[in-house]
JSON list of C-alpha atoms in Angstrom, two decimals:
[
{"chain": "S", "resi": 128, "resn": "MET", "atom": "CA", "xyz": [25.32, 101.32, 189.34]},
{"chain": "S", "resi": 129, "resn": "LYS", "atom": "CA", "xyz": [28.17, 103.18, 191.00]},
{"chain": "S", "resi": 130, "resn": "HIS", "atom": "CA", "xyz": [28.25, 106.84, 191.90]},
{"chain": "S", "resi": 131, "resn": "PHE", "atom": "CA", "xyz": [31.25, 109.12, 191.89]},
{"chain": "S", "resi": 132, "resn": "ASP", "atom": "CA", "xyz": [30.79, 112.51, 193.54]},
{"chain": "S", "resi": 133, "resn": "PHE", "atom": "CA", "xyz": [32.78, 115.59, 192.63]},
{"chain": "S", "resi": 134, "resn": "THR", "atom": "CA", "xyz": [32.74, 119.01, 194.24]},
{"chain": "S", "resi": 135, "resn": "PHE", "atom": "CA", "xyz": [30.86, 121.28, 191.85]},
{"chain": "S", "resi": 136, "resn": "GLU", "atom": "CA", "xyz": [33.10, 123.56, 189.84]},
{"chain": "S", "resi": 137, "resn": "THR", "atom": "CA", "xyz": [30.72, 125.85, 187.97]},
{"chain": "S", "resi": 138, "resn": "LYS", "atom": "CA", "xyz": [32.39, 128.03, 185.35]},
{"chain": "S", "resi": 139, "resn": "SER", "atom": "CA", "xyz": [29.30, 130.04, 184.49]},
{"chain": "S", "resi": 140, "resn": "LEU", "atom": "CA", "xyz": [25.55, 130.28, 185.07]},
{"chain": "S", "resi": 141, "resn": "SER", "atom": "CA", "xyz": [23.19, 132.26, 182.85]},
{"chain": "S", "resi": 142, "resn": "GLU", "atom": "CA", "xyz": [19.74, 133.60, 183.64]},
{"chain": "S", "resi": 143, "resn": "ALA", "atom": "CA", "xyz": [18.35, 131.01, 181.21]},
{"chain": "S", "resi": 144, "resn": "GLY", "atom": "CA", "xyz": [19.71, 128.21, 183.38]},
{"chain": "S", "resi": 145, "resn": "GLU", "atom": "CA", "xyz": [22.75, 127.34, 181.27]},
{"chain": "S", "resi": 146, "resn": "PHE", "atom": "CA", "xyz": [25.91, 126.32, 183.11]},
{"chain": "S", "resi": 147, "resn": "GLU", "atom": "CA", "xyz": [29.18, 124.52, 182.55]},
{"chain": "S", "resi": 148, "resn": "GLY", "atom": "CA", "xyz": [31.77, 122.82, 184.68]},
{"chain": "S", "resi": 149, "resn": "TYR", "atom": "CA", "xyz": [33.32, 119.44, 185.48]},
{"chain": "S", "resi": 150, "resn": "ALA", "atom": "CA", "xyz": [31.35, 116.35, 186.48]},
{"chain": "S", "resi": 151, "resn": "SER", "atom": "CA", "xyz": [34.51, 114.36, 187.22]},
{"chain": "S", "resi": 152, "resn": "THR", "atom": "CA", "xyz": [38.26, 114.90, 187.26]},
{"chain": "S", "resi": 153, "resn": "PHE", "atom": "CA", "xyz": [41.17, 112.59, 186.65]},
{"chain": "S", "resi": 154, "resn": "GLY", "atom": "CA", "xyz": [43.66, 111.55, 189.30]},
{"chain": "S", "resi": 155, "resn": "ASN", "atom": "CA", "xyz": [41.48, 111.73, 192.44]},
{"chain": "S", "resi": 156, "resn": "VAL", "atom": "CA", "xyz": [41.49, 108.59, 194.57]},
{"chain": "S", "resi": 157, "resn": "ASP", "atom": "CA", "xyz": [38.10, 108.19, 196.26]},
{"chain": "S", "resi": 158, "resn": "GLN", "atom": "CA", "xyz": [37.45, 106.66, 199.66]},
{"chain": "S", "resi": 159, "resn": "GLY", "atom": "CA", "xyz": [36.64, 103.36, 197.98]},
{"chain": "S", "resi": 160, "resn": "GLY", "atom": "CA", "xyz": [40.12, 103.35, 196.46]},
{"chain": "S", "resi": 161, "resn": "ASP", "atom": "CA", "xyz": [39.10, 104.09, 192.84]},
{"chain": "S", "resi": 162, "resn": "ILE", "atom": "CA", "xyz": [40.85, 106.50, 190.49]},
{"chain": "S", "resi": 163, "resn": "VAL", "atom": "CA", "xyz": [39.55, 107.55, 187.04]},
{"chain": "S", "resi": 164, "resn": "GLU", "atom": "CA", "xyz": [42.08, 107.52, 184.22]},
{"chain": "S", "resi": 165, "resn": "PRO", "atom": "CA", "xyz": [42.11, 109.90, 181.23]},
{"chain": "S", "resi": 166, "resn": "GLY", "atom": "CA", "xyz": [40.17, 108.38, 178.34]},
{"chain": "S", "resi": 167, "resn": "ALA", "atom": "CA", "xyz": [37.82, 106.43, 180.61]},
{"chain": "S", "resi": 168, "resn": "PHE", "atom": "CA", "xyz": [34.67, 108.19, 179.35]},
{"chain": "S", "resi": 169, "resn": "ILE", "atom": "CA", "xyz": [35.46, 108.55, 175.64]},
{"chain": "S", "resi": 170, "resn": "GLU", "atom": "CA", "xyz": [34.01, 105.27, 174.34]},
{"chain": "S", "resi": 171, "resn": "SER", "atom": "CA", "xyz": [30.81, 105.61, 176.38]},
{"chain": "S", "resi": 172, "resn": "VAL", "atom": "CA", "xyz": [30.19, 109.23, 175.38]},
{"chain": "S", "resi": 173, "resn": "VAL", "atom": "CA", "xyz": [30.92, 108.59, 171.69]},
{"chain": "S", "resi": 174, "resn": "LYS", "atom": "CA", "xyz": [28.63, 105.55, 171.66]},
{"chain": "S", "resi": 175, "resn": "ALA", "atom": "CA", "xyz": [25.79, 107.49, 173.26]},
{"chain": "S", "resi": 176, "resn": "LYS", "atom": "CA", "xyz": [26.11, 110.21, 170.62]},
{"chain": "S", "resi": 177, "resn": "SER", "atom": "CA", "xyz": [26.27, 107.72, 167.75]},
{"chain": "S", "resi": 178, "resn": "ASP", "atom": "CA", "xyz": [23.20, 105.92, 169.10]},
{"chain": "S", "resi": 179, "resn": "GLY", "atom": "CA", "xyz": [21.33, 109.20, 169.40]},
{"chain": "S", "resi": 180, "resn": "ARG", "atom": "CA", "xyz": [21.00, 108.57, 173.11]},
{"chain": "S", "resi": 181, "resn": "THR", "atom": "CA", "xyz": [21.19, 111.38, 175.66]},
{"chain": "S", "resi": 182, "resn": "ILE", "atom": "CA", "xyz": [22.86, 111.13, 179.06]},
{"chain": "S", "resi": 183, "resn": "PRO", "atom": "CA", "xyz": [20.18, 112.17, 181.60]},
{"chain": "S", "resi": 184, "resn": "MET", "atom": "CA", "xyz": [20.61, 115.18, 183.87]},
{"chain": "S", "resi": 185, "resn": "LEU", "atom": "CA", "xyz": [19.04, 114.13, 187.16]},
{"chain": "S", "resi": 186, "resn": "TRP", "atom": "CA", "xyz": [18.38, 115.71, 190.54]},
{"chain": "S", "resi": 187, "resn": "GLN", "atom": "CA", "xyz": [20.02, 113.72, 193.36]},
{"chain": "S", "resi": 188, "resn": "HIS", "atom": "CA", "xyz": [20.22, 110.52, 191.25]},
{"chain": "S", "resi": 189, "resn": "ASP", "atom": "CA", "xyz": [16.42, 110.32, 191.18]},
{"chain": "S", "resi": 190, "resn": "GLN", "atom": "CA", "xyz": [15.36, 108.82, 187.83]},
{"chain": "S", "resi": 191, "resn": "ARG", "atom": "CA", "xyz": [11.95, 110.40, 188.35]},
{"chain": "S", "resi": 192, "resn": "GLU", "atom": "CA", "xyz": [13.51, 113.87, 188.44]},
{"chain": "S", "resi": 193, "resn": "PRO", "atom": "CA", "xyz": [15.15, 114.83, 185.12]},
{"chain": "S", "resi": 194, "resn": "ILE", "atom": "CA", "xyz": [15.81, 118.56, 185.43]},
{"chain": "S", "resi": 195, "resn": "GLY", "atom": "CA", "xyz": [17.54, 119.48, 182.19]},
{"chain": "S", "resi": 196, "resn": "VAL", "atom": "CA", "xyz": [19.70, 118.39, 179.27]},
{"chain": "S", "resi": 197, "resn": "TRP", "atom": "CA", "xyz": [23.43, 118.14, 178.72]},
{"chain": "S", "resi": 198, "resn": "LYS", "atom": "CA", "xyz": [24.32, 120.14, 175.61]},
{"chain": "S", "resi": 199, "resn": "ASP", "atom": "CA", "xyz": [27.93, 119.00, 175.66]},
{"chain": "S", "resi": 200, "resn": "ILE", "atom": "CA", "xyz": [29.80, 116.18, 177.40]},
{"chain": "S", "resi": 201, "resn": "ALA", "atom": "CA", "xyz": [33.46, 115.73, 176.56]},
{"chain": "S", "resi": 202, "resn": "GLU", "atom": "CA", "xyz": [36.81, 114.82, 178.04]},
{"chain": "S", "resi": 203, "resn": "ASP", "atom": "CA", "xyz": [39.65, 117.28, 178.25]},
{"chain": "S", "resi": 204, "resn": "ALA", "atom": "CA", "xyz": [42.98, 117.20, 180.05]},
{"chain": "S", "resi": 205, "resn": "LYS", "atom": "CA", "xyz": [41.32, 117.89, 183.39]},
{"chain": "S", "resi": 206, "resn": "GLY", "atom": "CA", "xyz": [38.33, 115.55, 183.38]},
{"chain": "S", "resi": 207, "resn": "LEU", "atom": "CA", "xyz": [34.75, 115.23, 182.17]},
{"chain": "S", "resi": 208, "resn": "TYR", "atom": "CA", "xyz": [33.63, 118.67, 180.98]},
{"chain": "S", "resi": 209, "resn": "VAL", "atom": "CA", "xyz": [29.87, 119.26, 180.76]},
{"chain": "S", "resi": 210, "resn": "LYS", "atom": "CA", "xyz": [27.65, 122.07, 179.56]},
{"chain": "S", "resi": 211, "resn": "GLY", "atom": "CA", "xyz": [24.05, 121.88, 180.71]},
{"chain": "S", "resi": 212, "resn": "GLN", "atom": "CA", "xyz": [20.70, 123.58, 180.34]},
{"chain": "S", "resi": 213, "resn": "LEU", "atom": "CA", "xyz": [18.18, 123.46, 183.16]},
{"chain": "S", "resi": 214, "resn": "ILE", "atom": "CA", "xyz": [14.55, 123.22, 182.02]},
{"chain": "S", "resi": 215, "resn": "LEU", "atom": "CA", "xyz": [13.14, 126.04, 184.11]},
{"chain": "S", "resi": 216, "resn": "GLU", "atom": "CA", "xyz": [9.70, 126.42, 182.57]},
{"chain": "S", "resi": 217, "resn": "GLY", "atom": "CA", "xyz": [7.08, 124.49, 184.52]},
{"chain": "S", "resi": 218, "resn": "ASP", "atom": "CA", "xyz": [9.61, 122.48, 186.55]},
{"chain": "S", "resi": 219, "resn": "GLN", "atom": "CA", "xyz": [9.81, 123.48, 190.20]},
{"chain": "S", "resi": 220, "resn": "THR", "atom": "CA", "xyz": [12.69, 121.07, 190.90]},
{"chain": "S", "resi": 221, "resn": "ALA", "atom": "CA", "xyz": [14.79, 122.59, 188.11]},
{"chain": "S", "resi": 222, "resn": "GLN", "atom": "CA", "xyz": [13.90, 126.07, 189.36]},
{"chain": "S", "resi": 223, "resn": "ARG", "atom": "CA", "xyz": [14.99, 125.05, 192.85]},
{"chain": "S", "resi": 224, "resn": "ALA", "atom": "CA", "xyz": [18.25, 123.65, 191.46]},
{"chain": "S", "resi": 225, "resn": "TYR", "atom": "CA", "xyz": [18.85, 126.90, 189.57]},
{"chain": "S", "resi": 226, "resn": "GLY", "atom": "CA", "xyz": [18.30, 128.92, 192.73]},
{"chain": "S", "resi": 227, "resn": "LYS", "atom": "CA", "xyz": [20.77, 126.77, 194.63]},
{"chain": "S", "resi": 228, "resn": "LEU", "atom": "CA", "xyz": [23.32, 127.03, 191.83]},
{"chain": "S", "resi": 229, "resn": "LYS", "atom": "CA", "xyz": [22.97, 130.79, 191.77]},
{"chain": "S", "resi": 230, "resn": "ALA", "atom": "CA", "xyz": [23.40, 131.01, 195.54]},
{"chain": "S", "resi": 231, "resn": "LYS", "atom": "CA", "xyz": [26.29, 128.51, 195.39]},
{"chain": "S", "resi": 232, "resn": "ALA", "atom": "CA", "xyz": [24.33, 126.24, 197.73]},
{"chain": "S", "resi": 233, "resn": "LEU", "atom": "CA", "xyz": [24.80, 123.12, 195.61]},
{"chain": "S", "resi": 234, "resn": "GLY", "atom": "CA", "xyz": [27.66, 120.96, 196.76]},
{"chain": "S", "resi": 235, "resn": "GLY", "atom": "CA", "xyz": [28.54, 119.13, 193.57]},
{"chain": "S", "resi": 236, "resn": "MET", "atom": "CA", "xyz": [27.82, 116.87, 190.66]},
{"chain": "S", "resi": 237, "resn": "SER", "atom": "CA", "xyz": [27.80, 113.11, 190.73]},
{"chain": "S", "resi": 238, "resn": "ILE", "atom": "CA", "xyz": [28.04, 110.62, 187.89]},
{"chain": "S", "resi": 239, "resn": "GLY", "atom": "CA", "xyz": [26.18, 107.32, 187.79]},
{"chain": "S", "resi": 240, "resn": "TYR", "atom": "CA", "xyz": [28.08, 104.64, 185.92]},
{"chain": "S", "resi": 241, "resn": "GLY", "atom": "CA", "xyz": [28.91, 100.99, 185.37]},
{"chain": "S", "resi": 242, "resn": "ILE", "atom": "CA", "xyz": [32.29, 99.38, 184.73]},
{"chain": "S", "resi": 243, "resn": "PRO", "atom": "CA", "xyz": [32.54, 97.22, 181.57]},
{"chain": "S", "resi": 244, "resn": "ALA", "atom": "CA", "xyz": [34.60, 94.03, 181.53]},
{"chain": "S", "resi": 245, "resn": "GLY", "atom": "CA", "xyz": [38.27, 94.93, 181.61]},
{"chain": "S", "resi": 246, "resn": "GLY", "atom": "CA", "xyz": [37.55, 98.48, 182.65]},
{"chain": "S", "resi": 247, "resn": "ALA", "atom": "CA", "xyz": [39.18, 98.23, 186.08]},
{"chain": "S", "resi": 248, "resn": "ALA", "atom": "CA", "xyz": [42.54, 96.96, 187.28]},
{"chain": "S", "resi": 249, "resn": "PRO", "atom": "CA", "xyz": [44.60, 97.14, 190.50]},
{"chain": "S", "resi": 250, "resn": "ASP", "atom": "CA", "xyz": [47.16, 99.92, 190.66]},
{"chain": "S", "resi": 251, "resn": "GLU", "atom": "CA", "xyz": [50.61, 98.34, 190.43]},
{"chain": "S", "resi": 252, "resn": "LYS", "atom": "CA", "xyz": [52.23, 100.83, 192.78]},
{"chain": "S", "resi": 253, "resn": "ARG", "atom": "CA", "xyz": [49.50, 101.57, 195.33]},
{"chain": "S", "resi": 254, "resn": "ARG", "atom": "CA", "xyz": [47.95, 98.78, 197.32]},
{"chain": "S", "resi": 255, "resn": "GLY", "atom": "CA", "xyz": [44.16, 98.96, 197.57]},
{"chain": "S", "resi": 256, "resn": "VAL", "atom": "CA", "xyz": [43.79, 101.41, 194.67]},
{"chain": "S", "resi": 257, "resn": "THR", "atom": "CA", "xyz": [41.82, 100.45, 191.55]},
{"chain": "S", "resi": 258, "resn": "ARG", "atom": "CA", "xyz": [42.38, 102.27, 188.28]},
{"chain": "S", "resi": 259, "resn": "LEU", "atom": "CA", "xyz": [39.26, 102.78, 186.15]},
{"chain": "S", "resi": 260, "resn": "SER", "atom": "CA", "xyz": [40.24, 102.86, 182.48]},
{"chain": "S", "resi": 261, "resn": "LYS", "atom": "CA", "xyz": [36.76, 102.43, 181.00]},
{"chain": "S", "resi": 262, "resn": "ILE", "atom": "CA", "xyz": [33.49, 103.77, 182.38]},
{"chain": "S", "resi": 263, "resn": "ASP", "atom": "CA", "xyz": [29.95, 103.30, 181.08]},
{"chain": "S", "resi": 264, "resn": "LEU", "atom": "CA", "xyz": [28.39, 106.70, 181.86]},
{"chain": "S", "resi": 265, "resn": "ARG", "atom": "CA", "xyz": [24.68, 106.31, 182.73]},
{"chain": "S", "resi": 266, "resn": "GLU", "atom": "CA", "xyz": [23.69, 109.72, 184.15]},
{"chain": "S", "resi": 267, "resn": "ILE", "atom": "CA", "xyz": [25.01, 112.92, 185.68]},
{"chain": "S", "resi": 268, "resn": "SER", "atom": "CA", "xyz": [23.24, 114.40, 188.70]},
{"chain": "S", "resi": 269, "resn": "LEU", "atom": "CA", "xyz": [23.29, 117.69, 190.51]},
{"chain": "S", "resi": 270, "resn": "VAL", "atom": "CA", "xyz": [23.63, 116.88, 194.20]},
{"chain": "S", "resi": 271, "resn": "THR", "atom": "CA", "xyz": [23.23, 119.16, 197.18]},
{"chain": "S", "resi": 272, "resn": "MET", "atom": "CA", "xyz": [26.17, 117.87, 199.16]},
{"chain": "S", "resi": 273, "resn": "PRO", "atom": "CA", "xyz": [28.70, 115.22, 198.12]},
{"chain": "S", "resi": 274, "resn": "MET", "atom": "CA", "xyz": [29.56, 113.05, 201.11]},
{"chain": "S", "resi": 275, "resn": "ASN", "atom": "CA", "xyz": [33.26, 113.78, 200.67]},
{"chain": "S", "resi": 276, "resn": "ILE", "atom": "CA", "xyz": [35.33, 116.25, 198.69]},
{"chain": "S", "resi": 277, "resn": "ASN", "atom": "CA", "xyz": [36.81, 113.94, 196.07]},
{"chain": "S", "resi": 278, "resn": "ALA", "atom": "CA", "xyz": [34.52, 110.98, 195.62]},
{"chain": "S", "resi": 279, "resn": "ARG", "atom": "CA", "xyz": [32.09, 108.52, 197.15]},
{"chain": "S", "resi": 280, "resn": "VAL", "atom": "CA", "xyz": [31.25, 105.03, 195.94]},
{"chain": "S", "resi": 281, "resn": "THR", "atom": "CA", "xyz": [27.91, 103.42, 196.62]},
{"chain": "S", "resi": 282, "resn": "THR", "atom": "CA", "xyz": [27.46, 100.12, 194.86]},
{"chain": "S", "resi": 283, "resn": "VAL", "atom": "CA", "xyz": [25.63, 96.84, 194.96]},
{"chain": "S", "resi": 284, "resn": "LYS", "atom": "CA", "xyz": [25.54, 95.57, 191.40]},
{"chain": "S", "resi": 285, "resn": "SER", "atom": "CA", "xyz": [29.23, 96.12, 190.69]},
{"chain": "S", "resi": 286, "resn": "ILE", "atom": "CA", "xyz": [30.23, 94.38, 193.93]},
{"chain": "S", "resi": 287, "resn": "LEU", "atom": "CA", "xyz": [28.07, 91.39, 193.03]},
{"chain": "S", "resi": 288, "resn": "ASP", "atom": "CA", "xyz": [29.49, 91.37, 189.51]},
{"chain": "S", "resi": 289, "resn": "GLY", "atom": "CA", "xyz": [32.93, 91.13, 191.06]},
{"chain": "S", "resi": 290, "resn": "GLY", "atom": "CA", "xyz": [31.93, 88.04, 193.03]},
{"chain": "S", "resi": 291, "resn": "ALA", "atom": "CA", "xyz": [31.67, 89.78, 196.41]},
{"chain": "S", "resi": 292, "resn": "LEU", "atom": "CA", "xyz": [28.82, 90.99, 198.57]},
{"chain": "S", "resi": 293, "resn": "PRO", "atom": "CA", "xyz": [27.93, 94.49, 199.78]},
{"chain": "S", "resi": 294, "resn": "THR", "atom": "CA", "xyz": [27.86, 95.44, 203.43]},
{"chain": "S", "resi": 295, "resn": "VAL", "atom": "CA", "xyz": [24.58, 96.39, 205.07]},
{"chain": "S", "resi": 296, "resn": "ARG", "atom": "CA", "xyz": [25.61, 100.06, 204.90]},
{"chain": "S", "resi": 297, "resn": "GLU", "atom": "CA", "xyz": [26.54, 99.88, 201.20]},
{"chain": "S", "resi": 298, "resn": "PHE", "atom": "CA", "xyz": [23.25, 98.17, 200.41]},
{"chain": "S", "resi": 299, "resn": "GLU", "atom": "CA", "xyz": [21.24, 100.72, 202.38]},
{"chain": "S", "resi": 300, "resn": "GLU", "atom": "CA", "xyz": [23.04, 103.62, 200.69]},
{"chain": "S", "resi": 301, "resn": "HIS", "atom": "CA", "xyz": [22.33, 102.08, 197.28]},
{"chain": "S", "resi": 302, "resn": "LEU", "atom": "CA", "xyz": [18.63, 101.85, 198.10]},
{"chain": "S", "resi": 303, "resn": "ARG", "atom": "CA", "xyz": [18.54, 105.48, 199.23]},
{"chain": "S", "resi": 304, "resn": "ASP", "atom": "CA", "xyz": [20.32, 106.56, 196.03]},
{"chain": "S", "resi": 305, "resn": "ALA", "atom": "CA", "xyz": [17.67, 104.62, 194.10]},
{"chain": "S", "resi": 306, "resn": "GLY", "atom": "CA", "xyz": [14.95, 106.74, 195.71]},
{"chain": "S", "resi": 307, "resn": "PHE", "atom": "CA", "xyz": [13.87, 104.73, 198.78]},
{"chain": "S", "resi": 308, "resn": "SER", "atom": "CA", "xyz": [13.19, 106.65, 201.97]},
{"chain": "S", "resi": 309, "resn": "LYS", "atom": "CA", "xyz": [15.69, 106.34, 204.82]},
{"chain": "S", "resi": 310, "resn": "SER", "atom": "CA", "xyz": [13.34, 104.21, 206.93]},
{"chain": "S", "resi": 311, "resn": "LEU", "atom": "CA", "xyz": [12.34, 101.88, 204.08]},
{"chain": "S", "resi": 312, "resn": "ALA", "atom": "CA", "xyz": [15.95, 101.46, 202.92]},
{"chain": "S", "resi": 313, "resn": "ALA", "atom": "CA", "xyz": [16.97, 100.56, 206.48]},
{"chain": "S", "resi": 314, "resn": "ALA", "atom": "CA", "xyz": [14.09, 98.05, 206.77]},
{"chain": "S", "resi": 315, "resn": "ILE", "atom": "CA", "xyz": [14.96, 96.31, 203.48]},
{"chain": "S", "resi": 316, "resn": "ALA", "atom": "CA", "xyz": [18.68, 96.25, 204.31]},
{"chain": "S", "resi": 317, "resn": "GLY", "atom": "CA", "xyz": [17.83, 94.78, 207.70]},
{"chain": "S", "resi": 318, "resn": "LYS", "atom": "CA", "xyz": [15.92, 91.91, 206.10]},
{"chain": "S", "resi": 319, "resn": "ALA", "atom": "CA", "xyz": [18.82, 91.19, 203.77]},
{"chain": "S", "resi": 320, "resn": "ALA", "atom": "CA", "xyz": [21.49, 91.54, 206.49]},
{"chain": "S", "resi": 321, "resn": "PRO", "atom": "CA", "xyz": [22.11, 87.79, 207.01]},
{"chain": "S", "resi": 322, "resn": "HIS", "atom": "CA", "xyz": [23.11, 87.53, 203.37]},
{"chain": "S", "resi": 323, "resn": "LEU", "atom": "CA", "xyz": [25.42, 90.55, 203.25]},
{"chain": "S", "resi": 324, "resn": "ARG", "atom": "CA", "xyz": [29.16, 90.83, 203.71]},
{"chain": "S", "resi": 325, "resn": "GLY", "atom": "CA", "xyz": [30.40, 90.65, 207.27]},
{"chain": "S", "resi": 326, "resn": "ASP", "atom": "CA", "xyz": [28.07, 87.93, 208.56]},
{"chain": "S", "resi": 327, "resn": "PRO", "atom": "CA", "xyz": [30.11, 84.79, 209.50]},
{"chain": "S", "resi": 328, "resn": "ASP", "atom": "CA", "xyz": [27.26, 82.46, 208.54]},
{"chain": "S", "resi": 329, "resn": "VAL", "atom": "CA", "xyz": [27.27, 83.44, 204.85]},
{"chain": "S", "resi": 330, "resn": "GLN", "atom": "CA", "xyz": [28.00, 80.31, 202.79]},
{"chain": "S", "resi": 331, "resn": "ALA", "atom": "CA", "xyz": [29.51, 79.86, 199.33]},
{"chain": "S", "resi": 332, "resn": "ASN", "atom": "CA", "xyz": [26.11, 80.38, 197.73]},
{"chain": "S", "resi": 333, "resn": "ALA", "atom": "CA", "xyz": [25.55, 83.67, 199.58]},
{"chain": "S", "resi": 334, "resn": "LYS", "atom": "CA", "xyz": [25.32, 85.65, 196.36]},
{"chain": "S", "resi": 335, "resn": "ALA", "atom": "CA", "xyz": [22.32, 83.64, 195.14]},
{"chain": "S", "resi": 336, "resn": "GLU", "atom": "CA", "xyz": [20.70, 83.78, 198.60]},
{"chain": "S", "resi": 337, "resn": "PHE", "atom": "CA", "xyz": [21.22, 87.55, 198.72]},
{"chain": "S", "resi": 338, "resn": "LEU", "atom": "CA", "xyz": [19.53, 88.05, 195.37]},
{"chain": "S", "resi": 339, "resn": "GLN", "atom": "CA", "xyz": [16.58, 85.92, 196.52]},
{"chain": "S", "resi": 340, "resn": "ALA", "atom": "CA", "xyz": [16.32, 87.97, 199.73]},
{"chain": "S", "resi": 341, "resn": "LEU", "atom": "CA", "xyz": [16.45, 91.18, 197.71]},
{"chain": "S", "resi": 342, "resn": "LEU", "atom": "CA", "xyz": [13.55, 90.05, 195.54]},
{"chain": "S", "resi": 343, "resn": "LYS", "atom": "CA", "xyz": [11.48, 89.09, 198.59]},
{"chain": "S", "resi": 344, "resn": "ALA", "atom": "CA", "xyz": [12.31, 92.35, 200.37]},
{"chain": "S", "resi": 345, "resn": "GLY", "atom": "CA", "xyz": [11.27, 94.42, 197.38]}
]
């Protein structure tokens, strides 16, 4: 799953923990060279609503830390507009998030997503830029500090799906986003290093070897 960070743009925050803002905007090229196009979220959001499925509101991409519900998720001309409600009663993490929002100490929101087949294509005018026309939205997190102002990409699965391999750093960042501690993520990434991108000894079957190493490391 990929992550796209966006500097938090809160439009309002009530005492009950309700807030609204933008989880993503159109037109920003992230450091991985991706740019989200208008309309990219529509199919995914509509499908989730028709299936009766909610998009989770997480704390720092931790699936063990749902902290509220999204009352509204919709595209407009600017980007992905969201309206959320923190569950403050009996949830210390949500209360902590509310306090940080109120003090403007939260750095941003970050979406977790996948890219369906045909959802990405090279930009015809800008070398190294990929245009994302379709995004499978998995979750939206409140994050303390996005790593950069516009966007950050951390991915393993999508790189593998594209026939490539992640670097050791990308793999370690993915593990940390998944909830592993810094030391454990570094240890697992170290074990898998010979099978990751950048090692000259990786053979044509490196993808299969990497997956086997990942299973052993876990």
